[in-house]
Short mmCIF file of C-alpha atoms and ligand atoms in Angstrom, two decimals:
data_model
loop_
_atom_site.label_atom_id
_atom_site.label_comp_id
_atom_site.label_asym_id
_atom_site.label_seq_id
_atom_site.Cartn_x
_atom_site.Cartn_y
_atom_site.Cartn_z
CA MET A 1 94.18 62.03 100.53
CA ASN A 2 92.11 63.28 103.40
CA ARG A 3 94.20 63.36 106.54
CA ILE A 4 97.41 65.07 107.67
CA ASP A 5 99.05 65.00 111.12
CA ILE A 6 100.02 68.57 111.91
CA PHE A 7 103.03 69.35 114.05
CA SER A 8 103.13 72.00 116.74
CA ASP A 9 105.47 72.65 119.66
CA LYS A 10 102.83 71.17 122.02
CA GLU A 11 101.21 68.16 120.39
CA THR A 12 100.38 66.68 117.03
CA TYR A 13 96.80 67.27 115.92
CA GLU A 14 94.72 65.99 113.05
CA LEU A 15 93.52 67.72 109.93
CA HIS A 16 90.79 66.13 107.80
CA ILE A 17 89.65 67.12 104.36
CA ASN A 18 86.05 66.60 103.23
CA ILE A 19 84.61 64.41 105.93
CA ASN A 20 81.04 63.21 106.32
CA LYS A 21 78.57 65.91 107.33
CA ILE A 22 77.09 63.58 109.96
CA TYR A 23 80.33 63.77 111.93
CA ILE A 24 80.22 67.59 111.91
CA ASN A 25 76.59 67.60 113.00
CA GLU A 26 77.54 65.31 115.91
CA LEU A 27 80.24 67.78 116.99
CA LEU A 28 77.75 70.65 116.74
CA LYS A 29 75.29 68.71 118.91
CA GLU A 30 77.81 68.02 121.65
CA THR A 31 79.35 71.46 122.13
CA LYS A 32 78.23 74.36 124.33
CA ALA A 33 79.53 77.08 121.98
CA VAL A 34 79.98 77.58 118.24
CA VAL A 35 81.79 80.74 117.15
CA ILE A 36 80.77 81.49 113.58
CA ASP A 37 81.31 84.20 110.97
CA GLU A 38 77.81 85.69 110.55
CA ASN A 39 77.98 85.50 106.75
CA VAL A 40 78.91 81.83 106.92
CA TYR A 41 75.93 81.18 109.19
CA GLU A 42 73.52 82.86 106.78
CA LEU A 43 74.88 80.83 103.86
CA TYR A 44 75.12 77.45 105.64
CA LYS A 45 72.36 77.46 108.25
CA MET A 46 70.43 74.90 106.19
CA THR A 47 73.50 72.76 105.43
CA TYR A 48 74.46 71.92 109.02
CA ASN A 49 72.35 71.38 112.17
CA PHE A 50 73.28 74.45 114.18
CA ASN A 51 71.76 74.81 117.62
CA ILE A 52 70.91 78.51 117.81
CA SER A 53 71.42 78.69 121.58
CA THR A 54 75.11 77.76 121.19
CA LEU A 55 75.96 80.34 118.51
CA ILE A 56 78.29 83.33 118.93
CA PHE A 57 78.51 85.49 115.80
CA ILE A 58 81.61 87.19 114.42
CA ASP A 59 81.34 90.23 112.17
CA ALA A 60 84.53 89.59 110.17
CA LYS A 61 85.85 93.13 109.85
CA GLU A 62 89.54 93.92 110.10
CA TYR A 63 88.89 96.78 112.59
CA LYS A 64 87.21 94.28 114.91
CA LYS A 65 90.24 91.97 114.98
CA THR A 66 91.48 93.42 118.27
CA PRO A 67 92.27 92.30 121.84
CA GLU A 68 89.11 94.17 122.98
CA PHE A 69 86.93 92.01 120.73
CA ALA A 70 88.85 88.89 121.78
CA LEU A 71 88.01 89.68 125.43
CA LYS A 72 84.40 90.22 124.46
CA LEU A 73 84.47 86.80 122.86
CA CYS A 74 85.81 85.30 126.13
CA GLU A 75 82.85 86.89 127.92
CA GLN A 76 80.38 85.45 125.39
CA LEU A 77 81.95 82.00 125.81
CA MET A 78 81.57 82.23 129.60
CA LEU A 79 77.95 83.33 129.19
CA LYS A 80 77.35 80.16 127.14
CA GLY A 81 78.53 78.21 130.18
CA VAL A 82 81.86 77.09 128.69
CA LYS A 83 84.17 75.65 131.37
CA ARG A 84 87.87 74.71 131.46
CA LYS A 85 87.37 71.18 130.10
CA ASP A 86 84.93 72.07 127.32
CA LYS A 87 85.72 71.99 123.64
CA ILE A 88 84.24 74.66 121.37
CA ILE A 89 83.85 74.81 117.59
CA ALA A 90 84.69 77.73 115.28
CA LEU A 91 83.83 78.36 111.62
CA GLY A 92 85.01 81.24 109.44
CA GLY A 93 87.98 82.84 107.73
CA GLY A 94 91.27 84.30 108.96
CA ILE A 95 89.64 87.05 111.04
CA THR A 96 87.54 84.54 112.98
CA GLN A 97 90.60 82.32 113.37
CA ASP A 98 92.78 85.10 114.81
CA LEU A 99 90.10 86.06 117.34
CA VAL A 100 89.26 82.50 118.35
CA THR A 101 92.92 81.44 118.63
CA PHE A 102 93.62 84.30 121.03
CA SER A 103 90.42 83.97 123.09
CA THR A 104 90.63 80.20 123.54
CA SER A 105 94.28 80.52 124.58
CA ILE A 106 93.55 82.93 127.42
CA LEU A 107 90.15 81.79 128.65
CA TYR A 108 90.84 79.61 131.73
CA ARG A 109 94.46 79.64 130.46
CA GLY A 110 93.37 77.58 127.47
CA ILE A 111 90.34 75.67 126.25
CA LYS A 112 90.22 73.23 123.36
CA TRP A 113 88.75 74.23 120.00
CA ILE A 114 87.94 72.57 116.68
CA TRP A 115 88.50 74.69 113.59
CA LEU A 116 86.50 74.63 110.34
CA PRO A 117 88.10 77.22 108.05
CA THR A 118 85.71 78.50 105.39
CA THR A 119 87.87 80.75 103.16
CA LEU A 120 90.51 79.51 100.75
CA LEU A 121 93.21 81.51 102.54
CA ALA A 122 92.32 79.89 105.85
CA GLN A 123 91.93 76.40 104.35
CA ALA A 124 95.13 76.34 102.31
CA ASP A 125 97.41 78.33 104.58
CA SER A 126 96.50 79.98 107.88
CA CYS A 127 94.59 77.04 109.46
CA ILE A 128 97.88 75.35 110.33
CA GLY A 129 100.72 76.97 112.21
CA GLY A 130 98.62 77.97 115.23
CA LYS A 131 99.35 81.69 115.06
CA SER A 132 97.07 84.50 116.14
CA SER A 133 97.62 88.09 115.00
CA LEU A 134 95.46 90.88 116.35
CA ASN A 135 95.51 94.59 115.52
CA TYR A 136 96.06 97.18 118.23
CA LYS A 137 95.30 100.87 117.59
CA SER A 138 97.03 101.58 114.28
CA TRP A 139 99.41 98.61 114.55
CA LYS A 140 98.43 95.66 112.37
CA ASN A 141 98.89 92.04 113.47
CA ILE A 142 100.99 93.16 116.42
CA ILE A 143 99.50 91.19 119.33
CA GLY A 144 99.46 87.43 119.17
CA ASN A 145 100.56 84.01 120.28
CA PHE A 146 100.64 80.35 119.25
CA TYR A 147 97.64 78.23 120.20
CA PRO A 148 96.63 75.61 117.61
CA PRO A 149 93.22 73.98 117.54
CA SER A 150 92.95 70.34 118.61
CA GLN A 151 91.45 69.37 115.26
CA ILE A 152 90.96 70.97 111.84
CA ILE A 153 88.21 70.02 109.41
CA ILE A 154 88.34 71.38 105.87
CA GLN A 155 85.13 71.15 103.84
CA SER A 156 85.92 72.38 100.36
CA ASP A 157 82.20 72.93 99.70
CA PHE A 158 82.47 76.16 101.68
CA LEU A 159 84.49 77.62 98.82
CA LYS A 160 81.50 77.55 96.47
CA THR A 161 80.04 80.70 98.03
CA LEU A 162 83.30 82.66 98.33
CA LYS A 163 83.73 85.82 96.29
CA GLU A 164 86.13 85.49 93.36
CA ASP A 165 88.46 88.08 94.96
CA ASP A 166 88.67 85.98 98.14
CA ILE A 167 89.53 82.92 96.02
CA ARG A 168 92.37 84.84 94.32
CA SER A 169 93.59 86.05 97.71
CA GLY A 170 93.87 82.42 98.87
CA ILE A 171 95.60 81.48 95.61
CA GLY A 172 98.29 84.09 96.46
CA GLU A 173 99.31 82.07 99.53
CA ILE A 174 99.04 78.80 97.57
CA ILE A 175 101.42 80.20 94.94
CA LYS A 176 103.82 81.32 97.68
CA VAL A 177 104.24 77.94 99.37
CA HIS A 178 104.74 76.17 96.04
CA LEU A 179 107.27 78.63 94.61
CA LEU A 180 109.53 78.22 97.64
CA SER A 181 109.32 74.43 97.73
CA GLY A 182 111.46 73.47 94.74
CA LYS A 183 111.28 73.06 91.00
CA LYS A 184 108.81 70.16 91.05
CA SER A 185 106.37 72.11 93.22
CA ILE A 186 106.58 75.05 90.82
CA GLU A 187 105.76 72.81 87.87
CA TYR A 188 102.97 71.17 89.87
CA ILE A 189 101.22 74.41 90.79
CA ILE A 190 101.53 75.97 87.35
CA SER A 191 99.84 72.98 85.78
CA LYS A 192 97.21 72.52 88.55
CA LEU A 193 96.10 76.14 88.56
CA GLU A 194 95.76 75.92 84.78
CA ASN A 195 93.52 72.84 85.22
CA TYR A 196 91.59 74.58 87.98
CA LYS A 197 90.25 77.07 85.42
CA HIS A 198 88.24 74.22 83.86
CA ASN A 199 87.72 71.99 86.86
CA LYS A 200 87.01 73.65 90.23
CA ASP A 201 86.97 70.27 91.99
CA ILE A 202 90.75 69.98 91.92
CA MET A 203 91.02 72.76 94.52
CA SER A 204 90.84 70.18 97.38
CA GLU A 205 93.91 68.46 95.95
CA ILE A 206 95.72 71.82 95.67
CA ILE A 207 94.78 72.70 99.28
CA PHE A 208 96.06 69.31 100.45
CA ASN A 209 99.38 69.83 98.67
CA SER A 210 99.78 73.38 100.04
CA LEU A 211 99.20 72.16 103.60
CA LYS A 212 101.62 69.24 103.16
CA LEU A 213 104.33 71.66 102.04
CA LYS A 214 103.67 74.12 104.87
CA ASN A 215 103.53 71.28 107.40
CA LYS A 216 107.01 70.13 106.35
CA ILE A 217 108.30 73.59 107.27
CA LEU A 218 106.37 73.68 110.58
CA GLU A 219 107.77 70.29 111.53
CA ILE A 220 111.27 71.76 111.59
CA ASP A 221 110.38 75.20 112.96
CA PRO A 222 107.04 75.26 114.85
CA LEU A 223 107.72 78.57 116.63
CA ASP A 224 108.70 80.69 113.65
CA GLN A 225 112.36 81.19 114.50
CA GLY A 226 114.24 80.03 111.44
CA LEU A 227 113.06 78.03 108.45
CA ARG A 228 109.50 79.20 108.89
CA LEU A 229 110.59 82.72 107.98
CA LYS A 230 110.50 81.42 104.41
CA MET A 231 106.72 81.55 104.62
CA ASN A 232 107.24 85.31 104.67
CA TYR A 233 108.18 85.23 100.97
CA GLY A 234 106.30 88.13 99.33
CA HIS A 235 105.12 89.40 102.71
CA SER A 236 107.49 92.33 103.44
CA PHE A 237 106.48 93.96 100.16
CA GLY A 238 102.92 92.67 100.52
CA HIS A 239 102.43 94.19 103.98
CA ALA A 240 103.94 97.50 102.80
CA LEU A 241 101.51 97.50 99.87
CA GLU A 242 98.58 96.75 102.17
CA ALA A 243 99.58 99.68 104.42
CA SER A 244 100.26 102.14 101.60
CA THR A 245 96.92 101.38 99.90
CA ASN A 246 95.12 101.74 103.24
CA PHE A 247 94.21 98.05 103.10
CA ALA A 248 92.22 98.52 99.88
CA ILE A 249 94.19 95.52 98.53
CA SER A 250 93.49 92.14 100.13
CA HIS A 251 96.25 90.23 101.88
CA GLY A 252 96.77 87.39 99.40
CA ILE A 253 96.68 89.77 96.42
CA ALA A 254 99.30 92.00 98.05
CA VAL A 255 101.38 88.87 98.67
CA THR A 256 101.01 87.91 95.00
CA VAL A 257 102.52 91.26 93.95
CA GLY A 258 105.11 90.94 96.75
CA ILE A 259 106.31 87.57 95.42
CA ASP A 260 106.78 89.04 91.94
CA MET A 261 108.73 91.91 93.46
CA ALA A 262 110.94 89.56 95.50
CA ASN A 263 111.63 87.64 92.26
CA TYR A 264 112.51 90.91 90.51
CA LEU A 265 115.17 91.55 93.17
CA ALA A 266 116.46 88.02 92.66
CA LEU A 267 116.71 88.78 88.95
CA LYS A 268 118.66 91.98 89.65
CA LEU A 269 120.95 90.09 92.07
CA ASN A 270 121.57 87.41 89.42
CA LYS A 271 119.86 84.70 91.46
CA LEU A 272 117.22 84.13 88.80
CA SER A 273 117.80 84.21 85.04
CA SER A 274 115.51 86.42 82.98
CA SER A 275 113.81 83.37 81.48
CA GLU A 276 113.14 81.99 84.99
CA PHE A 277 111.87 85.39 86.15
CA ASN A 278 109.60 85.74 83.12
CA LEU A 279 108.17 82.26 83.51
CA LEU A 280 107.29 83.00 87.15
CA HIS A 281 106.12 86.54 86.39
CA ASN A 282 103.63 85.40 83.74
CA PHE A 283 102.31 82.74 86.07
CA ILE A 284 102.06 85.07 89.10
CA ILE A 285 100.25 87.87 87.29
CA SER A 286 97.66 85.41 86.01
CA ASN A 287 96.30 85.68 89.58
CA LEU A 288 95.88 89.45 89.25
CA LYS A 289 93.22 91.65 87.66
CA GLU A 290 93.50 95.26 86.45
CA LYS A 291 91.58 96.48 89.51
CA ASP A 292 94.27 95.04 91.82
CA TYR A 293 96.79 97.64 90.67
CA ILE A 294 95.67 100.24 93.19
CA SER A 295 97.64 103.49 93.17
CA PHE A 296 99.62 104.47 96.28
CA GLU A 297 102.32 106.90 97.40
CA PHE A 298 105.77 105.36 97.02
CA ASP A 299 106.96 107.20 100.17
CA ASP A 300 104.20 105.52 102.20
CA PHE A 301 105.33 102.18 100.79
CA ILE A 302 108.93 102.80 101.91
CA THR A 303 107.83 104.02 105.36
CA ALA A 304 105.84 100.82 105.84
CA LEU A 305 108.65 98.63 104.46
CA LYS A 306 111.12 100.17 106.91
CA ARG A 307 108.83 99.10 109.76
CA ASP A 308 109.04 95.40 108.79
CA LYS A 309 109.68 93.22 111.87
CA LYS A 310 112.55 91.35 110.18
CA ASN A 311 114.67 94.46 109.48
CA ASP A 312 117.65 95.55 111.56
CA ASN A 313 118.89 99.14 111.84
CA GLN A 314 120.89 99.12 108.60
CA ASN A 315 119.17 96.49 106.48
CA TYR A 316 115.94 95.30 105.00
CA ASN A 317 115.92 91.57 105.65
CA LEU A 318 113.87 90.16 102.81
CA ILE A 319 112.91 86.65 101.76
CA ILE A 320 113.94 86.36 98.14
CA PRO A 321 114.85 83.50 95.78
CA ILE A 322 118.47 82.38 95.82
CA SER A 323 117.72 80.01 92.94
CA PHE A 324 114.68 78.73 91.07
CA GLY A 325 112.42 77.20 93.77
CA GLU A 326 114.55 78.12 96.78
CA VAL A 327 114.27 81.24 98.96
CA GLU A 328 116.47 82.60 101.72
CA ILE A 329 116.58 85.61 104.02
CA THR A 330 118.71 88.22 102.25
CA SER A 331 119.92 91.60 103.55
CA LEU A 332 119.67 94.71 101.44
CA PRO A 333 120.95 98.03 102.83
CA ILE A 334 118.31 100.61 103.76
CA ASP A 335 119.51 103.26 101.32
CA ASP A 336 118.63 105.18 98.15
CA LYS A 337 120.00 102.46 95.90
CA SER A 338 117.59 99.87 97.29
CA GLU A 339 114.71 102.33 97.07
CA LYS A 340 115.53 102.92 93.41
CA LEU A 341 115.39 99.19 92.80
CA PHE A 342 111.92 98.94 94.38
CA GLN A 343 110.78 101.96 92.41
CA ASN A 344 112.04 100.43 89.17
CA TYR A 345 109.89 97.38 89.81
CA PHE A 346 106.75 99.50 90.17
CA GLN A 347 107.59 101.58 87.12
CA GLU A 348 108.19 98.53 84.99
CA TYR A 349 105.44 96.19 86.23
CA TYR A 350 102.88 98.12 88.24
CA ASN A 351 102.38 101.85 87.63
CA ASP A 352 101.88 101.79 83.91
CA ARG A 353 99.08 99.27 84.43
CA THR A 354 96.95 101.66 86.47
N1 NAD B 1 97.01 83.89 111.90
C1 NAD B 1 97.49 83.60 110.72
O1 NAD B 1 98.32 82.71 110.55
C2 NAD B 1 97.02 84.38 109.52
C3 NAD B 1 97.60 84.12 108.27
C4 NAD B 1 97.13 84.83 107.16
C5 NAD B 1 96.12 85.77 107.32
N2 NAD B 1 95.60 86.03 108.56
C6 NAD B 1 94.53 87.03 108.74
O2 NAD B 1 93.36 86.56 108.11
C7 NAD B 1 92.54 87.66 107.75
C8 NAD B 1 92.00 87.43 106.34
O3 NAD B 1 91.30 86.22 106.38
P1 NAD B 1 90.47 85.58 105.18
O4 NAD B 1 90.95 86.14 103.90
O5 NAD B 1 90.48 84.12 105.41
O6 NAD B 1 89.00 86.06 105.36
P2 NAD B 1 88.11 86.89 106.37
O7 NAD B 1 87.96 86.20 107.65
O8 NAD B 1 88.59 88.31 106.35
O9 NAD B 1 86.74 86.82 105.55
C9 NAD B 1 86.61 87.41 104.28
C10 NAD B 1 85.13 87.53 103.92
O10 NAD B 1 84.63 86.26 103.51
C11 NAD B 1 83.43 85.95 104.21
N3 NAD B 1 83.36 84.49 104.22
C12 NAD B 1 84.04 83.62 105.00
N4 NAD B 1 83.79 82.36 104.59
C13 NAD B 1 82.93 82.45 103.55
C14 NAD B 1 82.29 81.50 102.70
N5 NAD B 1 82.55 80.19 102.81
N6 NAD B 1 81.48 81.95 101.72
C15 NAD B 1 81.25 83.29 101.56
N7 NAD B 1 81.82 84.23 102.32
C16 NAD B 1 82.64 83.81 103.32
C17 NAD B 1 83.59 86.67 105.52
O11 NAD B 1 82.36 86.89 106.16
C18 NAD B 1 84.25 87.97 105.08
O12 NAD B 1 83.30 88.86 104.60
C19 NAD B 1 93.41 88.90 107.89
O13 NAD B 1 93.02 89.59 109.07
C20 NAD B 1 94.82 88.34 108.05
O14 NAD B 1 95.65 89.17 108.83
C21 NAD B 1 96.01 85.33 109.65
ZN1 ZN B 2 100.07 85.67 104.42
#
């Protein structure tokens, strides 16, 4: 249970879970540049043999996830003497990944990189799929491309220093991929996350299973044109919640709420029975805390939802369950009736909690 071959439109690359530290130190010795989240460096500078002259630090702030900072990163890589044939190493979470994916894809029209994700969200979800998403002015995740690393190494020990909120954010994406992958996967994740409360070590197994499930989807749709849209389950509502709370809610937490809301629509459209909805609802909200229910203006939520990339002029195109364990893109007219439905969800399950 420590290797997966990951599919992309270009080539298959390897992902390893929990490999020997000696191998990582060898990689660090050989490379000219290591791009690293500055917090990760502070926490792990004694764990791995970093060569200070190779290091380029990332201050993982959402407002710095821009093309301007990606270009700056290209400049820093050139100043480290990186050439076309060199392979660099990167360590950090999703922000570091988005910047490094973009920079390595454009520098010399593409240099190779090895990726060591250090957050749960990056380890269990974003590390595969090869996407970059940068912010531009007030547009979020609007500039990007596909440029996977040539190798991924997941060391679950990195999770030990993550804040509890960042763990729950990653769990949001873990829940998502399991709830859309069939009845067995739903049963699996409900029981594993229950065990996780008493035994943190099982997280590597959960990460492995999440990546296996996502990889199955990537294999069929590496460029995000059809089946892969399913990975957007919970995301239309999640993104709208992120925007309307001014990004006070973290991505995976917003997705957690978004999944529950998508399930609520499925309940109202008679795609889920109330016992199925309740089973999922109780499981999903176990990933939430009181402080996650941040207040927001419903009008701002609707404005953001209307801007979703998947919509057409007349319809919201949402990923919602069509049965227990199966999701599909579903159109809902952009009108007052739909708005009322969304509002009902918040009144019933969100507002009276704040
Ligand atoms: N490209 C994609 O496919 C994709 C998918 C999902 C999310 N994203 C993006 O990822 C970003 C969120 O990423 P994220 O949640 O992984 O984290 P992040 O990169 O925002 O980091 C979160 C915090 O954790 C710290 N950190 C990182 N590793 C740590 C460790 N091991 N111990 C302690 N602290 C650590 C960071 O310094 C930072 O303060 C968003 O910008 C989102 O848009 C991209
Ligand atoms: Zn996501």
